[in-house]
Amino acid sequence: QKTGAVGFNIAKVIVVGDVAVGKTCLISRFCKDSFDKNYKATIGVDFEMERFEVLGVPFSLQLWDTAGQERFKCIASTYYRGAQAIIVVFDLSCVSSLDNARQWLEDAMKENDPSSVLLFLVGTKKDLSSPDQLAYMEQEAIRLSEEIRAEYWTVSAKSGESIREFFFRVASLTFEAN
Ligand code: GDP
Ligand code: MG
């Protein structure tokens, strides 16, 4: 078991990114299979537990969601600390959210060991983007993901596109690294 890890078969996964990029919807689409189009800043709840079975072994992800503090960029260090995977989220329809992704990653990395943490860069709201916009954002996002060595995904919490595949991938890579 690595230092800071939650436990042998539980991994802490943190979700970061600008306010309103779709972090909470990403988690709830997967954990509750629901989508809420009305915006509510997440209040209070720290994490959702999701059970997986990887290679026949029970394995859980503790998915940490911010509680609206990202609006003020004042995330407590306990939120970041001891993460085994970091999911950096941006909105495919909002260029500034991708520009800010790098800063979110840097902040999260201050509390983590770069040699052991897994990184994912996730573009959300794929259903909203025009093909032209998507092409531009994809090009920039792929460039960033290569630079930071993150696995790059595009998803839609609204349609559900790639949500299950994405979280299963997070679970299996985190399990392998555990
Ligand atoms: P957070 O602040 O990053 O947690 O963002 P939320 O998950 O609360 O989502 C912010 C807004 O974006 C809400 O109004 C959601 O309904 C909307 N949203 C989130 N994901 C999607 C998506 O995949 N497609 C569309 N069209 N809207 C989304
Ligand atoms: Mg939220």
mmCIF file of N, CA, C and O in Angstrom, residues 10-106:
data_model
loop_
_atom_site.group_PDB
_atom_site.id
_atom_site.type_symbol
_atom_site.label_atom_id
_atom_site.label_comp_id
_atom_site.label_asym_id
_atom_site.label_seq_id
_atom_site.Cartn_x
_atom_site.Cartn_y
_atom_site.Cartn_z
ATOM 1 N N ILE A 10 -9.284 0.274 -1.835
ATOM 2 C CA ILE A 10 -10.059 1.505 -2.047
ATOM 3 C C ILE A 10 -9.086 2.575 -2.528
ATOM 4 O O ILE A 10 -8.031 2.763 -1.918
ATOM 5 N N ALA A 11 -9.421 3.245 -3.599
ATOM 6 C CA ALA A 11 -8.544 4.297 -4.102
ATOM 7 C C ALA A 11 -9.257 5.640 -4.058
ATOM 8 O O ALA A 11 -10.438 5.744 -4.404
ATOM 9 N N LYS A 12 -8.529 6.642 -3.631
ATOM 10 C CA LYS A 12 -9.073 8.003 -3.630
ATOM 11 C C LYS A 12 -8.857 8.632 -5.008
ATOM 12 O O LYS A 12 -7.721 8.677 -5.500
ATOM 13 N N VAL A 13 -9.940 9.109 -5.576
ATOM 14 C CA VAL A 13 -9.885 9.743 -6.892
ATOM 15 C C VAL A 13 -10.474 11.145 -6.743
ATOM 16 O O VAL A 13 -11.599 11.285 -6.255
ATOM 17 N N ILE A 14 -9.714 12.149 -7.116
ATOM 18 C CA ILE A 14 -10.239 13.502 -6.961
ATOM 19 C C ILE A 14 -10.594 14.098 -8.316
ATOM 20 O O ILE A 14 -9.977 13.804 -9.335
ATOM 21 N N VAL A 15 -11.628 14.918 -8.302
ATOM 22 C CA VAL A 15 -12.120 15.542 -9.522
ATOM 23 C C VAL A 15 -11.941 17.053 -9.363
ATOM 24 O O VAL A 15 -12.414 17.634 -8.383
ATOM 25 N N VAL A 16 -11.207 17.654 -10.295
ATOM 26 C CA VAL A 16 -10.945 19.095 -10.228
ATOM 27 C C VAL A 16 -11.260 19.758 -11.563
ATOM 28 O O VAL A 16 -11.336 19.098 -12.605
ATOM 29 N N GLY A 17 -11.413 21.069 -11.518
ATOM 30 C CA GLY A 17 -11.696 21.839 -12.731
ATOM 31 C C GLY A 17 -12.552 23.042 -12.371
ATOM 32 O O GLY A 17 -13.081 23.123 -11.258
ATOM 33 N N ASP A 18 -12.694 23.941 -13.340
ATOM 34 C CA ASP A 18 -13.458 25.178 -13.110
ATOM 35 C C ASP A 18 -14.882 24.890 -12.655
ATOM 36 O O ASP A 18 -15.432 23.817 -12.929
ATOM 37 N N VAL A 19 -15.470 25.880 -12.036
ATOM 38 C CA VAL A 19 -16.871 25.790 -11.637
ATOM 39 C C VAL A 19 -17.739 25.624 -12.905
ATOM 40 O O VAL A 19 -17.427 26.198 -13.953
ATOM 41 N N ALA A 20 -18.727 24.766 -12.797
ATOM 42 C CA ALA A 20 -19.737 24.550 -13.846
ATOM 43 C C ALA A 20 -19.244 23.812 -15.097
ATOM 44 O O ALA A 20 -19.960 23.765 -16.104
ATOM 45 N N VAL A 21 -18.050 23.219 -15.048
ATOM 46 C CA VAL A 21 -17.606 22.433 -16.211
ATOM 47 C C VAL A 21 -18.346 21.098 -16.307
ATOM 48 O O VAL A 21 -18.349 20.461 -17.368
ATOM 49 N N GLY A 22 -18.940 20.667 -15.188
ATOM 50 C CA GLY A 22 -19.701 19.412 -15.209
ATOM 51 C C GLY A 22 -19.120 18.307 -14.344
ATOM 52 O O GLY A 22 -19.398 17.130 -14.576
ATOM 53 N N LYS A 23 -18.373 18.675 -13.313
ATOM 54 C CA LYS A 23 -17.746 17.670 -12.438
ATOM 55 C C LYS A 23 -18.798 16.837 -11.705
ATOM 56 O O LYS A 23 -18.738 15.605 -11.685
ATOM 57 N N THR A 24 -19.761 17.538 -11.095
ATOM 58 C CA THR A 24 -20.777 16.830 -10.310
ATOM 59 C C THR A 24 -21.652 15.958 -11.219
ATOM 60 O O THR A 24 -21.976 14.820 -10.880
ATOM 61 N N CYS A 25 -21.999 16.489 -12.382
ATOM 62 C CA CYS A 25 -22.816 15.706 -13.333
ATOM 63 C C CYS A 25 -22.070 14.465 -13.818
ATOM 64 O O CYS A 25 -22.673 13.410 -14.015
ATOM 65 N N LEU A 26 -20.774 14.591 -14.012
ATOM 66 C CA LEU A 26 -19.965 13.456 -14.452
ATOM 67 C C LEU A 26 -20.043 12.323 -13.420
ATOM 68 O O LEU A 26 -20.287 11.165 -13.759
ATOM 69 N N ILE A 27 -19.896 12.693 -12.152
ATOM 70 C CA ILE A 27 -19.935 11.699 -11.084
ATOM 71 C C ILE A 27 -21.345 11.134 -10.917
ATOM 72 O O ILE A 27 -21.536 9.928 -10.813
ATOM 73 N N SER A 28 -22.340 12.014 -10.936
ATOM 74 C CA SER A 28 -23.685 11.493 -10.662
ATOM 75 C C SER A 28 -24.266 10.716 -11.837
ATOM 76 O O SER A 28 -25.068 9.808 -11.632
ATOM 77 N N ARG A 29 -23.841 11.041 -13.042
ATOM 78 C CA ARG A 29 -24.289 10.228 -14.180
ATOM 79 C C ARG A 29 -23.805 8.791 -13.992
ATOM 80 O O ARG A 29 -24.534 7.832 -14.253
ATOM 81 N N PHE A 30 -22.598 8.665 -13.516
ATOM 82 C CA PHE A 30 -22.061 7.321 -13.336
ATOM 83 C C PHE A 30 -22.599 6.648 -12.070
ATOM 84 O O PHE A 30 -23.060 5.510 -12.112
ATOM 85 N N CYS A 31 -22.559 7.343 -10.952
ATOM 86 C CA CYS A 31 -22.908 6.712 -9.670
ATOM 87 C C CYS A 31 -24.408 6.570 -9.469
ATOM 88 O O CYS A 31 -24.855 5.649 -8.798
ATOM 89 N N LYS A 32 -25.183 7.488 -10.015
ATOM 90 C CA LYS A 32 -26.635 7.440 -9.789
ATOM 91 C C LYS A 32 -27.399 7.276 -11.089
ATOM 92 O O LYS A 32 -28.626 7.233 -11.086
ATOM 93 N N ASP A 33 -26.686 7.245 -12.181
ATOM 94 C CA ASP A 33 -27.269 7.235 -13.514
ATOM 95 C C ASP A 33 -28.368 8.282 -13.674
ATOM 96 O O ASP A 33 -29.458 8.009 -14.150
ATOM 97 N N SER A 34 -28.047 9.484 -13.235
ATOM 98 C CA SER A 34 -29.015 10.571 -13.384
ATOM 99 C C SER A 34 -28.306 11.800 -13.947
ATOM 100 O O SER A 34 -27.096 11.935 -13.861
ATOM 101 N N PHE A 35 -29.092 12.675 -14.532
ATOM 102 C CA PHE A 35 -28.551 13.931 -15.047
ATOM 103 C C PHE A 35 -29.509 15.047 -14.665
ATOM 104 O O PHE A 35 -30.702 14.962 -14.898
ATOM 105 N N ASP A 36 -28.955 16.092 -14.041
ATOM 106 C CA ASP A 36 -29.775 17.213 -13.586
ATOM 107 C C ASP A 36 -29.379 18.437 -14.391
ATOM 108 O O ASP A 36 -28.248 18.902 -14.305
ATOM 109 N N LYS A 37 -30.314 18.956 -15.185
ATOM 110 C CA LYS A 37 -29.918 20.084 -16.021
ATOM 111 C C LYS A 37 -29.934 21.410 -15.260
ATOM 112 O O LYS A 37 -29.439 22.419 -15.739
ATOM 113 N N ASN A 38 -30.495 21.400 -14.063
ATOM 114 C CA ASN A 38 -30.488 22.631 -13.265
ATOM 115 C C ASN A 38 -29.210 22.697 -12.455
ATOM 116 O O ASN A 38 -28.878 21.763 -11.747
ATOM 117 N N TYR A 39 -28.532 23.821 -12.573
ATOM 118 C CA TYR A 39 -27.256 23.935 -11.884
ATOM 119 C C TYR A 39 -27.434 24.109 -10.377
ATOM 120 O O TYR A 39 -28.166 24.962 -9.925
ATOM 121 N N LYS A 40 -26.775 23.283 -9.602
ATOM 122 C CA LYS A 40 -26.720 23.478 -8.147
ATOM 123 C C LYS A 40 -25.252 23.332 -7.761
ATOM 124 O O LYS A 40 -24.638 22.339 -8.108
ATOM 125 N N ALA A 41 -24.723 24.295 -7.067
ATOM 126 C CA ALA A 41 -23.353 24.128 -6.572
ATOM 127 C C ALA A 41 -23.391 22.990 -5.555
ATOM 128 O O ALA A 41 -24.311 22.905 -4.754
ATOM 129 N N THR A 42 -22.427 22.126 -5.654
ATOM 130 C CA THR A 42 -22.387 20.979 -4.751
ATOM 131 C C THR A 42 -22.126 21.478 -3.335
ATOM 132 O O THR A 42 -21.206 22.245 -3.113
ATOM 133 N N ILE A 43 -22.928 21.048 -2.421
ATOM 134 C CA ILE A 43 -22.712 21.502 -1.039
ATOM 135 C C ILE A 43 -22.538 20.307 -0.122
ATOM 136 O O ILE A 43 -23.341 19.383 -0.131
ATOM 137 N N GLY A 44 -21.477 20.339 0.632
ATOM 138 C CA GLY A 44 -21.335 19.369 1.713
ATOM 139 C C GLY A 44 -20.748 18.030 1.360
ATOM 140 O O GLY A 44 -19.740 17.663 1.917
ATOM 141 N N VAL A 45 -21.360 17.315 0.438
ATOM 142 C CA VAL A 45 -20.939 15.945 0.182
ATOM 143 C C VAL A 45 -19.481 15.878 -0.254
ATOM 144 O O VAL A 45 -19.053 16.622 -1.122
ATOM 145 N N ASP A 46 -18.734 15.023 0.371
ATOM 146 C CA ASP A 46 -17.319 14.919 0.049
ATOM 147 C C ASP A 46 -17.023 13.910 -1.037
ATOM 148 O O ASP A 46 -16.292 14.190 -1.958
ATOM 149 N N PHE A 47 -17.589 12.712 -0.898
ATOM 150 C CA PHE A 47 -17.285 11.742 -1.946
ATOM 151 C C PHE A 47 -18.392 10.703 -2.129
ATOM 152 O O PHE A 47 -19.229 10.510 -1.259
ATOM 153 N N GLU A 48 -18.364 10.074 -3.264
ATOM 154 C CA GLU A 48 -19.243 8.953 -3.596
ATOM 155 C C GLU A 48 -18.358 7.723 -3.680
ATOM 156 O O GLU A 48 -17.293 7.766 -4.275
ATOM 157 N N MET A 49 -18.833 6.616 -3.101
ATOM 158 C CA MET A 49 -18.093 5.351 -3.208
ATOM 159 C C MET A 49 -18.708 4.540 -4.335
ATOM 160 O O MET A 49 -19.921 4.423 -4.416
ATOM 161 N N GLU A 50 -17.872 3.985 -5.167
ATOM 162 C CA GLU A 50 -18.378 3.163 -6.249
ATOM 163 C C GLU A 50 -17.582 1.861 -6.288
ATOM 164 O O GLU A 50 -16.358 1.873 -6.328
ATOM 165 N N ARG A 51 -18.313 0.752 -6.233
ATOM 166 C CA ARG A 51 -17.649 -0.557 -6.207
ATOM 167 C C ARG A 51 -17.448 -1.116 -7.602
ATOM 168 O O ARG A 51 -18.346 -1.026 -8.435
ATOM 169 N N PHE A 52 -16.305 -1.711 -7.804
ATOM 170 C CA PHE A 52 -15.980 -2.362 -9.074
ATOM 171 C C PHE A 52 -15.478 -3.757 -8.766
ATOM 172 O O PHE A 52 -15.189 -4.091 -7.617
ATOM 173 N N GLU A 53 -15.372 -4.542 -9.818
ATOM 174 C CA GLU A 53 -14.649 -5.787 -9.669
ATOM 175 C C GLU A 53 -13.622 -5.793 -10.788
ATOM 176 O O GLU A 53 -13.982 -5.684 -11.960
ATOM 177 N N VAL A 54 -12.356 -5.816 -10.418
ATOM 178 C CA VAL A 54 -11.309 -5.803 -11.431
ATOM 179 C C VAL A 54 -10.571 -7.129 -11.345
ATOM 180 O O VAL A 54 -10.056 -7.485 -10.280
ATOM 181 N N LEU A 55 -10.557 -7.869 -12.446
ATOM 182 C CA LEU A 55 -9.922 -9.195 -12.477
ATOM 183 C C LEU A 55 -10.428 -10.061 -11.322
ATOM 184 O O LEU A 55 -9.667 -10.774 -10.681
ATOM 185 N N GLY A 56 -11.725 -9.939 -11.038
ATOM 186 C CA GLY A 56 -12.343 -10.759 -10.009
ATOM 187 C C GLY A 56 -12.125 -10.279 -8.578
ATOM 188 O O GLY A 56 -12.592 -10.913 -7.631
ATOM 189 N N VAL A 57 -11.432 -9.164 -8.435
ATOM 190 C CA VAL A 57 -11.143 -8.654 -7.087
ATOM 191 C C VAL A 57 -12.010 -7.423 -6.814
ATOM 192 O O VAL A 57 -12.068 -6.513 -7.637
ATOM 193 N N PRO A 58 -12.700 -7.400 -5.661
ATOM 194 C CA PRO A 58 -13.485 -6.207 -5.334
ATOM 195 C C PRO A 58 -12.577 -4.994 -5.173
ATOM 196 O O PRO A 58 -11.529 -5.090 -4.543
ATOM 197 N N PHE A 59 -12.991 -3.900 -5.759
ATOM 198 C CA PHE A 59 -12.161 -2.695 -5.742
ATOM 199 C C PHE A 59 -13.093 -1.489 -5.769
ATOM 200 O O PHE A 59 -14.042 -1.467 -6.546
ATOM 201 N N SER A 60 -12.826 -0.523 -4.900
ATOM 202 C CA SER A 60 -13.718 0.641 -4.851
ATOM 203 C C SER A 60 -12.986 1.932 -5.162
ATOM 204 O O SER A 60 -11.823 2.103 -4.804
ATOM 205 N N LEU A 61 -13.703 2.799 -5.825
ATOM 206 C CA LEU A 61 -13.190 4.150 -6.038
ATOM 207 C C LEU A 61 -13.961 5.092 -5.121
ATOM 208 O O LEU A 61 -15.186 5.029 -5.053
ATOM 209 N N GLN A 62 -13.209 5.916 -4.431
ATOM 210 C CA GLN A 62 -13.802 6.972 -3.634
ATOM 211 C C GLN A 62 -13.685 8.218 -4.504
ATOM 212 O O GLN A 62 -12.581 8.738 -4.690
ATOM 213 N N LEU A 63 -14.798 8.653 -5.068
ATOM 214 C CA LEU A 63 -14.769 9.772 -6.021
ATOM 215 C C LEU A 63 -15.065 11.073 -5.284
ATOM 216 O O LEU A 63 -16.193 11.292 -4.832
ATOM 217 N N TRP A 64 -14.058 11.907 -5.179
ATOM 218 C CA TRP A 64 -14.199 13.159 -4.422
ATOM 219 C C TRP A 64 -14.648 14.292 -5.327
ATOM 220 O O TRP A 64 -14.039 14.547 -6.368
ATOM 221 N N ASP A 65 -15.697 14.962 -4.890
ATOM 222 C CA ASP A 65 -16.231 16.103 -5.633
ATOM 223 C C ASP A 65 -16.041 17.360 -4.784
ATOM 224 O O ASP A 65 -16.192 17.308 -3.567
ATOM 225 N N THR A 66 -15.708 18.463 -5.423
ATOM 226 C CA THR A 66 -15.593 19.707 -4.662
ATOM 227 C C THR A 66 -16.985 20.202 -4.293
ATOM 228 O O THR A 66 -17.970 19.850 -4.935
ATOM 229 N N ALA A 67 -17.041 21.009 -3.259
ATOM 230 C CA ALA A 67 -18.344 21.481 -2.781
ATOM 231 C C ALA A 67 -18.540 22.960 -3.100
ATOM 232 O O ALA A 67 -19.000 23.739 -2.285
ATOM 233 N N GLY A 68 -18.179 23.330 -4.314
ATOM 234 C CA GLY A 68 -18.366 24.718 -4.729
ATOM 235 C C GLY A 68 -17.192 25.639 -4.425
ATOM 236 O O GLY A 68 -17.180 26.785 -4.843
ATOM 237 N N GLN A 69 -16.186 25.101 -3.692
ATOM 238 C CA GLN A 69 -15.029 25.941 -3.344
ATOM 239 C C GLN A 69 -14.209 26.312 -4.578
ATOM 240 O O GLN A 69 -13.417 27.260 -4.533
ATOM 241 N N GLU A 70 -14.380 25.543 -5.654
ATOM 242 C CA GLU A 70 -13.581 25.815 -6.852
ATOM 243 C C GLU A 70 -13.893 27.196 -7.430
ATOM 244 O O GLU A 70 -13.083 27.777 -8.142
ATOM 245 N N ARG A 71 -15.060 27.703 -7.092
ATOM 246 C CA ARG A 71 -15.426 29.042 -7.548
ATOM 247 C C ARG A 71 -14.421 30.074 -7.018
ATOM 248 O O ARG A 71 -14.100 31.052 -7.689
ATOM 249 N N PHE A 72 -13.945 29.831 -5.801
ATOM 250 C CA PHE A 72 -13.021 30.771 -5.167
ATOM 251 C C PHE A 72 -11.584 30.265 -5.200
ATOM 252 O O PHE A 72 -10.700 30.858 -4.592
ATOM 253 N N LYS A 73 -11.372 29.155 -5.877
ATOM 254 C CA LYS A 73 -10.034 28.569 -5.966
ATOM 255 C C LYS A 73 -9.439 28.313 -4.587
ATOM 256 O O LYS A 73 -8.234 28.480 -4.383
ATOM 257 N N CYS A 74 -10.256 27.987 -3.621
ATOM 258 C CA CYS A 74 -9.719 27.744 -2.277
ATOM 259 C C CYS A 74 -10.050 26.326 -1.825
ATOM 260 O O CYS A 74 -10.827 26.098 -0.909
ATOM 261 N N ILE A 75 -9.460 25.379 -2.499
ATOM 262 C CA ILE A 75 -9.669 23.977 -2.170
ATOM 263 C C ILE A 75 -8.732 23.603 -1.019
ATOM 264 O O ILE A 75 -7.543 23.885 -1.076
ATOM 265 N N ALA A 76 -9.274 22.964 -0.002
ATOM 266 C CA ALA A 76 -8.453 22.551 1.141
ATOM 267 C C ALA A 76 -7.443 21.495 0.698
ATOM 268 O O ALA A 76 -7.749 20.652 -0.155
ATOM 269 N N SER A 77 -6.263 21.526 1.304
ATOM 270 C CA SER A 77 -5.237 20.563 0.895
ATOM 271 C C SER A 77 -5.647 19.121 1.206
ATOM 272 O O SER A 77 -5.217 18.192 0.540
ATOM 273 N N THR A 78 -6.524 18.943 2.201
ATOM 274 C CA THR A 78 -7.013 17.587 2.522
ATOM 275 C C THR A 78 -7.825 17.001 1.360
ATOM 276 O O THR A 78 -7.938 15.801 1.232
ATOM 277 N N TYR A 79 -8.389 17.879 0.558
ATOM 278 C CA TYR A 79 -9.131 17.395 -0.608
ATOM 279 C C TYR A 79 -8.171 16.718 -1.600
ATOM 280 O O TYR A 79 -8.435 15.631 -2.101
ATOM 281 N N TYR A 80 -7.055 17.373 -1.838
ATOM 282 C CA TYR A 80 -6.089 16.865 -2.816
ATOM 283 C C TYR A 80 -5.259 15.683 -2.309
ATOM 284 O O TYR A 80 -4.875 14.819 -3.078
ATOM 285 N N ARG A 81 -4.967 15.708 -1.014
ATOM 286 C CA ARG A 81 -3.947 14.821 -0.454
ATOM 287 C C ARG A 81 -4.238 13.331 -0.618
ATOM 288 O O ARG A 81 -5.366 12.888 -0.409
ATOM 289 N N GLY A 82 -3.188 12.579 -0.984
ATOM 290 C CA GLY A 82 -3.298 11.125 -1.024
ATOM 291 C C GLY A 82 -4.160 10.576 -2.153
ATOM 292 O O GLY A 82 -4.701 9.481 -2.048
ATOM 293 N N ALA A 83 -4.261 11.328 -3.240
ATOM 294 C CA ALA A 83 -5.050 10.842 -4.371
ATOM 295 C C ALA A 83 -4.255 9.812 -5.168
ATOM 296 O O ALA A 83 -3.052 9.955 -5.346
ATOM 297 N N GLN A 84 -4.946 8.762 -5.605
ATOM 298 C CA GLN A 84 -4.283 7.813 -6.498
ATOM 299 C C GLN A 84 -4.554 8.140 -7.960
ATOM 300 O O GLN A 84 -3.815 7.720 -8.840
ATOM 301 N N ALA A 85 -5.622 8.889 -8.184
ATOM 302 C CA ALA A 85 -5.892 9.368 -9.541
ATOM 303 C C ALA A 85 -6.496 10.763 -9.454
ATOM 304 O O ALA A 85 -7.223 11.080 -8.517
ATOM 305 N N ILE A 86 -6.139 11.575 -10.439
ATOM 306 C CA ILE A 86 -6.686 12.931 -10.533
ATOM 307 C C ILE A 86 -7.417 13.055 -11.862
ATOM 308 O O ILE A 86 -6.850 12.767 -12.918
ATOM 309 N N ILE A 87 -8.671 13.455 -11.777
ATOM 310 C CA ILE A 87 -9.458 13.689 -12.991
ATOM 311 C C ILE A 87 -9.590 15.195 -13.165
ATOM 312 O O ILE A 87 -10.219 15.872 -12.350
ATOM 313 N N VAL A 88 -8.946 15.716 -14.205
ATOM 314 C CA VAL A 88 -9.022 17.150 -14.482
ATOM 315 C C VAL A 88 -10.091 17.334 -15.555
ATOM 316 O O VAL A 88 -9.994 16.779 -16.655
ATOM 317 N N VAL A 89 -11.112 18.091 -15.188
ATOM 318 C CA VAL A 89 -12.280 18.230 -16.057
ATOM 319 C C VAL A 89 -12.303 19.613 -16.706
ATOM 320 O O VAL A 89 -12.037 20.622 -16.053
ATOM 321 N N PHE A 90 -12.611 19.650 -17.999
ATOM 322 C CA PHE A 90 -12.887 20.931 -18.659
ATOM 323 C C PHE A 90 -14.132 20.756 -19.520
ATOM 324 O O PHE A 90 -14.568 19.639 -19.777
ATOM 325 N N ASP A 91 -14.685 21.891 -19.930
ATOM 326 C CA ASP A 91 -15.921 21.900 -20.721
ATOM 327 C C ASP A 91 -15.527 22.090 -22.191
ATOM 328 O O ASP A 91 -14.887 23.100 -22.531
ATOM 329 N N LEU A 92 -15.885 21.138 -23.033
ATOM 330 C CA LEU A 92 -15.503 21.195 -24.457
ATOM 331 C C LEU A 92 -16.084 22.420 -25.162
ATOM 332 O O LEU A 92 -15.631 22.786 -26.240
ATOM 333 N N SER A 93 -17.076 23.053 -24.538
ATOM 334 C CA SER A 93 -17.667 24.240 -25.162
ATOM 335 C C SER A 93 -17.142 25.536 -24.536
ATOM 336 O O SER A 93 -17.682 26.607 -24.800
ATOM 337 N N CYS A 94 -16.092 25.425 -23.723
ATOM 338 C CA CYS A 94 -15.590 26.623 -23.030
ATOM 339 C C CYS A 94 -14.061 26.635 -23.028
ATOM 340 O O CYS A 94 -13.424 25.902 -22.271
ATOM 341 N N VAL A 95 -13.479 27.458 -23.889
ATOM 342 C CA VAL A 95 -12.023 27.479 -24.067
ATOM 343 C C VAL A 95 -11.279 27.794 -22.771
ATOM 344 O O VAL A 95 -10.265 27.174 -22.462
ATOM 345 N N SER A 96 -11.799 28.739 -21.998
ATOM 346 C CA SER A 96 -11.072 29.133 -20.772
ATOM 347 C C SER A 96 -10.971 27.983 -19.775
ATOM 348 O O SER A 96 -10.007 27.897 -19.017
ATOM 349 N N SER A 97 -11.928 27.082 -19.802
ATOM 350 C CA SER A 97 -11.875 25.958 -18.851
ATOM 351 C C SER A 97 -10.726 25.009 -19.182
ATOM 352 O O SER A 97 -10.160 24.377 -18.297
ATOM 353 N N LEU A 98 -10.365 24.941 -20.455
ATOM 354 C CA LEU A 98 -9.205 24.130 -20.844
ATOM 355 C C LEU A 98 -7.916 24.872 -20.487
ATOM 356 O O LEU A 98 -6.968 24.274 -19.983
ATOM 357 N N ASP A 99 -7.910 26.189 -20.702
ATOM 358 C CA ASP A 99 -6.737 26.992 -20.304
ATOM 359 C C ASP A 99 -6.459 26.818 -18.812
ATOM 360 O O ASP A 99 -5.307 26.772 -18.394
ATOM 361 N N ASN A 100 -7.521 26.733 -18.023
ATOM 362 C CA ASN A 100 -7.360 26.631 -16.565
ATOM 363 C C ASN A 100 -7.042 25.223 -16.085
ATOM 364 O O ASN A 100 -6.650 25.032 -14.933
ATOM 365 N N ALA A 101 -7.172 24.243 -16.945
ATOM 366 C CA ALA A 101 -6.959 22.841 -16.542
ATOM 367 C C ALA A 101 -5.543 22.631 -15.994
ATOM 368 O O ALA A 101 -5.337 21.930 -15.009
ATOM 369 N N ARG A 102 -4.580 23.250 -16.635
ATOM 370 C CA ARG A 102 -3.181 23.088 -16.222
ATOM 371 C C ARG A 102 -2.969 23.570 -14.777
ATOM 372 O O ARG A 102 -2.291 22.929 -13.994
ATOM 373 N N GLN A 103 -3.596 24.715 -14.455
ATOM 374 C CA GLN A 103 -3.458 25.256 -13.096
ATOM 375 C C GLN A 103 -4.110 24.330 -12.069
ATOM 376 O O GLN A 103 -3.572 24.114 -10.983
ATOM 377 N N TRP A 104 -5.256 23.770 -12.418
ATOM 378 C CA TRP A 104 -5.918 22.825 -11.511
ATOM 379 C C TRP A 104 -5.027 21.621 -11.245
ATOM 380 O O TRP A 104 -4.913 21.144 -10.128
ATOM 381 N N LEU A 105 -4.393 21.160 -12.290
ATOM 382 C CA LEU A 105 -3.508 20.012 -12.129
ATOM 383 C C LEU A 105 -2.323 20.368 -11.233
ATOM 384 O O LEU A 105 -1.976 19.610 -10.328
ATOM 385 N N GLU A 106 -1.733 21.536 -11.486
ATOM 386 C CA GLU A 106 -0.579 21.952 -10.667
ATOM 387 C C GLU A 106 -0.951 22.039 -9.201
ATOM 388 O O GLU A 106 -0.206 21.588 -8.328
#
